mmCIF file of C-alpha atoms in Angstrom:
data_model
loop_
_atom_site.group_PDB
_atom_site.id
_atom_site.type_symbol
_atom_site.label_atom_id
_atom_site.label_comp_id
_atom_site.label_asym_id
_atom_site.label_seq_id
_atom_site.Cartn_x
_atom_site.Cartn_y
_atom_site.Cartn_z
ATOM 1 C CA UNK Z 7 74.840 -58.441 -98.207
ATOM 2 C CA UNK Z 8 74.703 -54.631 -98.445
ATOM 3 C CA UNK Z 9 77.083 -52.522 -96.391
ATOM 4 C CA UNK Z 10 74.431 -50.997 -94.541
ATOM 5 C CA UNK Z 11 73.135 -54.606 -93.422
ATOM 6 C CA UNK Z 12 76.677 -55.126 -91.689
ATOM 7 C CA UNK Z 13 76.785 -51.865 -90.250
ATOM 8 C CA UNK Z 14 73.002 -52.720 -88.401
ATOM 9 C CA UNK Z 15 74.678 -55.920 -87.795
ATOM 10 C CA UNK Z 16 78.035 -54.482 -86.447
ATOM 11 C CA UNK Z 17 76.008 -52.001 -83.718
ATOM 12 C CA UNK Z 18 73.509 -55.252 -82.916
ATOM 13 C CA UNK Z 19 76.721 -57.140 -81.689
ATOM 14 C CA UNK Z 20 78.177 -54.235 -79.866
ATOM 15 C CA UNK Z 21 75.305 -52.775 -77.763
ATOM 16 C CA UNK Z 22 74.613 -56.620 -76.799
ATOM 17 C CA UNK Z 23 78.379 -56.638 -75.783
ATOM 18 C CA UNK Z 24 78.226 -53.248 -74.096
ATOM 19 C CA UNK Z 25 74.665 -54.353 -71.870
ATOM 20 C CA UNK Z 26 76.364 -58.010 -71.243
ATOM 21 C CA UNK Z 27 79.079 -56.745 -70.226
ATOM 22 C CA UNK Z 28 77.877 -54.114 -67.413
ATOM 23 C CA UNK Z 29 75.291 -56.882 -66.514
ATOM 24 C CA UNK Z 30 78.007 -59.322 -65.522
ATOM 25 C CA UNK Z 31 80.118 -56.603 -63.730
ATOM 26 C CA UNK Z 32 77.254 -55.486 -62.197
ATOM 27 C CA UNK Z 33 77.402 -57.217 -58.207
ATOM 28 C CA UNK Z 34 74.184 -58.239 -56.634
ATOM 29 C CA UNK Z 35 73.109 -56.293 -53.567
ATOM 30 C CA UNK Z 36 73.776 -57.361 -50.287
ATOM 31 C CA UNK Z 37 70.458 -57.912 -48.710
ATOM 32 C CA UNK Z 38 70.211 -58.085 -45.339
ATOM 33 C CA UNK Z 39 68.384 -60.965 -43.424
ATOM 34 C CA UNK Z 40 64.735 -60.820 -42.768
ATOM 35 C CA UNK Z 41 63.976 -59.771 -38.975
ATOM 36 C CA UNK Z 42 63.506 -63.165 -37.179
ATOM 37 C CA UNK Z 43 59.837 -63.077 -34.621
ATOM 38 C CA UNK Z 44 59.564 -65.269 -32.251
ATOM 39 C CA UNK Z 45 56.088 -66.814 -32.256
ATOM 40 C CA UNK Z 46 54.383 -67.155 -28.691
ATOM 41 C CA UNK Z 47 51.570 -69.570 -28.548
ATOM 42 C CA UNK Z 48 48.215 -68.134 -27.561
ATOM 43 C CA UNK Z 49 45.918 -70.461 -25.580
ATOM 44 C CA UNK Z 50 42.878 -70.332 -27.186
ATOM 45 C CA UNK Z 51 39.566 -69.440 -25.007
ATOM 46 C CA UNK Z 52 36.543 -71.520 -25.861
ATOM 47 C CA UNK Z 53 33.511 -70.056 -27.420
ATOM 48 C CA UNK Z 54 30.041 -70.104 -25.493
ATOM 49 C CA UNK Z 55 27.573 -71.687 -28.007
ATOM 50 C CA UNK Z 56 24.168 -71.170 -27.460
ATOM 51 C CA UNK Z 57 21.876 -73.947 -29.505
ATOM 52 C CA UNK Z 58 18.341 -71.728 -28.338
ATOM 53 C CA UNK Z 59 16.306 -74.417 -30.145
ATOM 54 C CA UNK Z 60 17.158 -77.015 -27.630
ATOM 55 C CA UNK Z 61 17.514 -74.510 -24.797
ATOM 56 C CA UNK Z 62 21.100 -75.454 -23.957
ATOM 57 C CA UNK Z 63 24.889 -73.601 -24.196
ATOM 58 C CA UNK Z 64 28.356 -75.008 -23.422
ATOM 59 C CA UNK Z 65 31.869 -74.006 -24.656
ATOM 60 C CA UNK Z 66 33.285 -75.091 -27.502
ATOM 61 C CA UNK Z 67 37.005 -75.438 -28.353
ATOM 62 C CA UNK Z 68 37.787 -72.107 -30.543
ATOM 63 C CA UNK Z 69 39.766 -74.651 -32.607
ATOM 64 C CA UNK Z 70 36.824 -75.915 -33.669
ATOM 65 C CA UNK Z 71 34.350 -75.287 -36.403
ATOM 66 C CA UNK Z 72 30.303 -75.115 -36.190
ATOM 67 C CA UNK Z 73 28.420 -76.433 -39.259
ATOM 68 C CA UNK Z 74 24.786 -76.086 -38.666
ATOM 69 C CA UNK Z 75 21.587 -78.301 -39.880
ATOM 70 C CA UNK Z 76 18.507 -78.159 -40.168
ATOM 71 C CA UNK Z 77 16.172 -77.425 -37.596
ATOM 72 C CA UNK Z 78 18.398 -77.915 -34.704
ATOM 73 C CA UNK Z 79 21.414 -79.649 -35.557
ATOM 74 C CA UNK Z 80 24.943 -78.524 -35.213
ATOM 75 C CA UNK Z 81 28.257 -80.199 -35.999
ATOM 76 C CA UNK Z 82 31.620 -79.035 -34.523
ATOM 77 C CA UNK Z 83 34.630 -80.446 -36.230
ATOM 78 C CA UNK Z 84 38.116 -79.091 -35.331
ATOM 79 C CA UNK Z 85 39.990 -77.867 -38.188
ATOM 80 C CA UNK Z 86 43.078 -80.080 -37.199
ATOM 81 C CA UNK Z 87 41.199 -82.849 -37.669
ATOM 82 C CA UNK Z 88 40.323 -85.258 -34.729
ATOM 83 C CA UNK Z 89 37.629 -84.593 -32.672
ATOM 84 C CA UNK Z 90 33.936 -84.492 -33.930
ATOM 85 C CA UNK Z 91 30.713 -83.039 -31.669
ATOM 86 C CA UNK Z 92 27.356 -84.106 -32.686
ATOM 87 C CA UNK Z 93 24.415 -81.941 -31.369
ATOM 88 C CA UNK Z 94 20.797 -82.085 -31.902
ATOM 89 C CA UNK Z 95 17.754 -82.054 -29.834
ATOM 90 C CA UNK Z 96 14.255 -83.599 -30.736
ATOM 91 C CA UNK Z 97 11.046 -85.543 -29.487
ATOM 92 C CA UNK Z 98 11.767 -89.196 -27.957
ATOM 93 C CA UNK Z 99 15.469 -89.707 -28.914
ATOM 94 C CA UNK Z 100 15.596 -92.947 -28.631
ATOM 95 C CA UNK Z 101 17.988 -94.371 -26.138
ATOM 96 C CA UNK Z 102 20.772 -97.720 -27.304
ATOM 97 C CA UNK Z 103 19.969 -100.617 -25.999
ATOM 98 C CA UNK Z 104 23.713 -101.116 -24.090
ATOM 99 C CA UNK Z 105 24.619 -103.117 -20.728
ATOM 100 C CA UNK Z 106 24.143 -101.603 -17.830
ATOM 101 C CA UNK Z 107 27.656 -101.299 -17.375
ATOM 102 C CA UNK Z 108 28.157 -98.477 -20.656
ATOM 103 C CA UNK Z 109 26.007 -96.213 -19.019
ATOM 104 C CA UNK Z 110 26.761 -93.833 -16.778
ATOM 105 C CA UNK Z 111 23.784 -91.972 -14.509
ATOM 106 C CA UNK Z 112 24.904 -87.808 -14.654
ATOM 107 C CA UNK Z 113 22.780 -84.950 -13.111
ATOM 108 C CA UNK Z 114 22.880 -81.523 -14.335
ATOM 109 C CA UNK Z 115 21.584 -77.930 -12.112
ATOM 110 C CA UNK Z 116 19.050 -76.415 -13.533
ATOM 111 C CA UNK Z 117 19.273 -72.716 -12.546
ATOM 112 C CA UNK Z 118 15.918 -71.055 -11.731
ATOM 113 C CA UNK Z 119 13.958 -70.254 -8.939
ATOM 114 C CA UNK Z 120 13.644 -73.646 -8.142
ATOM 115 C CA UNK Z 121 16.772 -75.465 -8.007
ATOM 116 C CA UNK Z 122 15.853 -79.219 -9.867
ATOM 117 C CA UNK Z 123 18.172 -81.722 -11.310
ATOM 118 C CA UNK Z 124 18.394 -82.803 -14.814
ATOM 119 C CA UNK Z 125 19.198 -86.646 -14.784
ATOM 120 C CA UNK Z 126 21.204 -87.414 -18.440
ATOM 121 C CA UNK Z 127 22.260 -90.763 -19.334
ATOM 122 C CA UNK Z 128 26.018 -91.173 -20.471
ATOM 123 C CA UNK Z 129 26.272 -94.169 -23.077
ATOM 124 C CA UNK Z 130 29.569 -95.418 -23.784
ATOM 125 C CA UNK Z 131 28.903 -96.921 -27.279
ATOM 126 C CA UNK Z 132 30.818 -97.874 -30.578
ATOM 127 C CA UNK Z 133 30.636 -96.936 -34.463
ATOM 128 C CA UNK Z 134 28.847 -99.665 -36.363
ATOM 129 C CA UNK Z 135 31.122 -98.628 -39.540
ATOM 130 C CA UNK Z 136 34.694 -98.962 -37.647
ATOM 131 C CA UNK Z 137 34.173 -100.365 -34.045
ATOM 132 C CA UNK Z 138 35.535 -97.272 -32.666
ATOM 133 C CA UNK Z 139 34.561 -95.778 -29.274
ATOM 134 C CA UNK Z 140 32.043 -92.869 -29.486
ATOM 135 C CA UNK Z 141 30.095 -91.333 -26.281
ATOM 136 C CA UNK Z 142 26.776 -90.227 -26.425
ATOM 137 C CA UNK Z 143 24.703 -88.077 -23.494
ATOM 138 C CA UNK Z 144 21.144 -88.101 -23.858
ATOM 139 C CA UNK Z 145 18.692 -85.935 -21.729
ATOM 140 C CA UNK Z 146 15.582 -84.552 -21.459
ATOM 141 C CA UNK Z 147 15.373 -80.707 -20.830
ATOM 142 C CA UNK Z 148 12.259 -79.875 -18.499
ATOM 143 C CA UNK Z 149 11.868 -76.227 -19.728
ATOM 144 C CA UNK Z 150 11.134 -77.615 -23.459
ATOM 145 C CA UNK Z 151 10.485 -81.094 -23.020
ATOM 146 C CA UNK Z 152 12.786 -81.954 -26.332
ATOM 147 C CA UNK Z 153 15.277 -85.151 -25.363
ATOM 148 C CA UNK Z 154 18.946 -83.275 -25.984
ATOM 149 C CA UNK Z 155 21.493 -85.578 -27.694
ATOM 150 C CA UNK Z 156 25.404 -84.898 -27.716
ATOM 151 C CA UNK Z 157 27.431 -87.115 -29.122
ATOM 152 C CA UNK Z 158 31.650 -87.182 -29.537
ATOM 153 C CA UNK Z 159 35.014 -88.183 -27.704
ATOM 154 C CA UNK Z 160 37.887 -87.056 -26.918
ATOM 155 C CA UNK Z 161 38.829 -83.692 -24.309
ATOM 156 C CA UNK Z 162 36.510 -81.440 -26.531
ATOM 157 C CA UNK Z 163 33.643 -83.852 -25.377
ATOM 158 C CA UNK Z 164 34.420 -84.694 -21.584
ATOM 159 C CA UNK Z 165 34.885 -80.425 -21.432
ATOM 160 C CA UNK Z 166 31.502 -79.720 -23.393
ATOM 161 C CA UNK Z 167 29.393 -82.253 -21.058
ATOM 162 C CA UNK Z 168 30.961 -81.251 -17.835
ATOM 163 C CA UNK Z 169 30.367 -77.449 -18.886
ATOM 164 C CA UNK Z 170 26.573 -77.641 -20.111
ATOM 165 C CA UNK Z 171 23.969 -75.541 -19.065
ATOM 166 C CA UNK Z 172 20.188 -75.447 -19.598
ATOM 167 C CA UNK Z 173 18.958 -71.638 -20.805
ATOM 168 C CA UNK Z 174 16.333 -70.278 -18.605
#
């Protein structure tokens, strides 16, 4: 090899020695440890959820999310997973043919004027796919005449029927 291959060679070797060298005496910084936050759970306030097609509103869990249909349809699903609402509102919903004993008689106010009564029907059903329980409240509103029909279980449910109220 020529000498001026060794020299290029020689200087390679030592400026790879020389930044080695201060890399490895070089000491990594003390960092100090991230501030620590406590978290403070918020209660979350439910949403008022107006479905004007079918002249109704009621809370919602703000946990939960609204996927809307056609017409007037609306599913709320919370995004943990778990509880499922099924709204929708149309001519002669027809009613399941259950014992007398699933179905529970429920009255709603109807704000106006005249103070009436809504009479709803509570049905305490099951899923044909899985046999699982499933409620299902089933009324006619007077101010529309369209036959409202909510469907769920769980907390979410009991809170949304015991909270519903007929728009003016």
């Amino acid at each position: 090899m020529h000498r001026n291959t060794y020299l290029l060679l020689i200087f390679l070797a030592i400026a790879a020695a020389i930044v080695t060298g201060v890399n490895l005496t070089r000491r990594p910084e003390q960092q100090a440890p991230p501030p620590t936050t406590l978290l403070t759970p918020t209660v979350s306030q439910p949403k008022i959820y107006e479905l004007t097609g079918c002249g109704i509103s009621f809370p919602t869990p703000a946990d939960h999310t609204a996927l809307e249909g056609p017409g007037t349809n609306v599913v709320f699903t919370a995004k943990t997973g778990g509880d499922t609402i099924i709204v929708t509102c149309q001519k002669n919903i027809p009613r399941p043919p259950l014992a007398a004993d699933k179905i529970d008689r429920l009255a709603f106010d109807l704000p106006g004027e005249k103070p009436t009564t809504v009479a709803a029907a509570l049905y305490h059903d099951t899923q044909a796919r899985n046999g699982a329980p499933i409620d299902k409240l089933i009324f006619t509103n007077p101010r529309n005449g369209l036959d409202i029909f909510i469907s769920g279980t769980g907390a979410s449910f009991q809170s949304l029927i015991r909270n519903l109220s007929i728009l003016q």
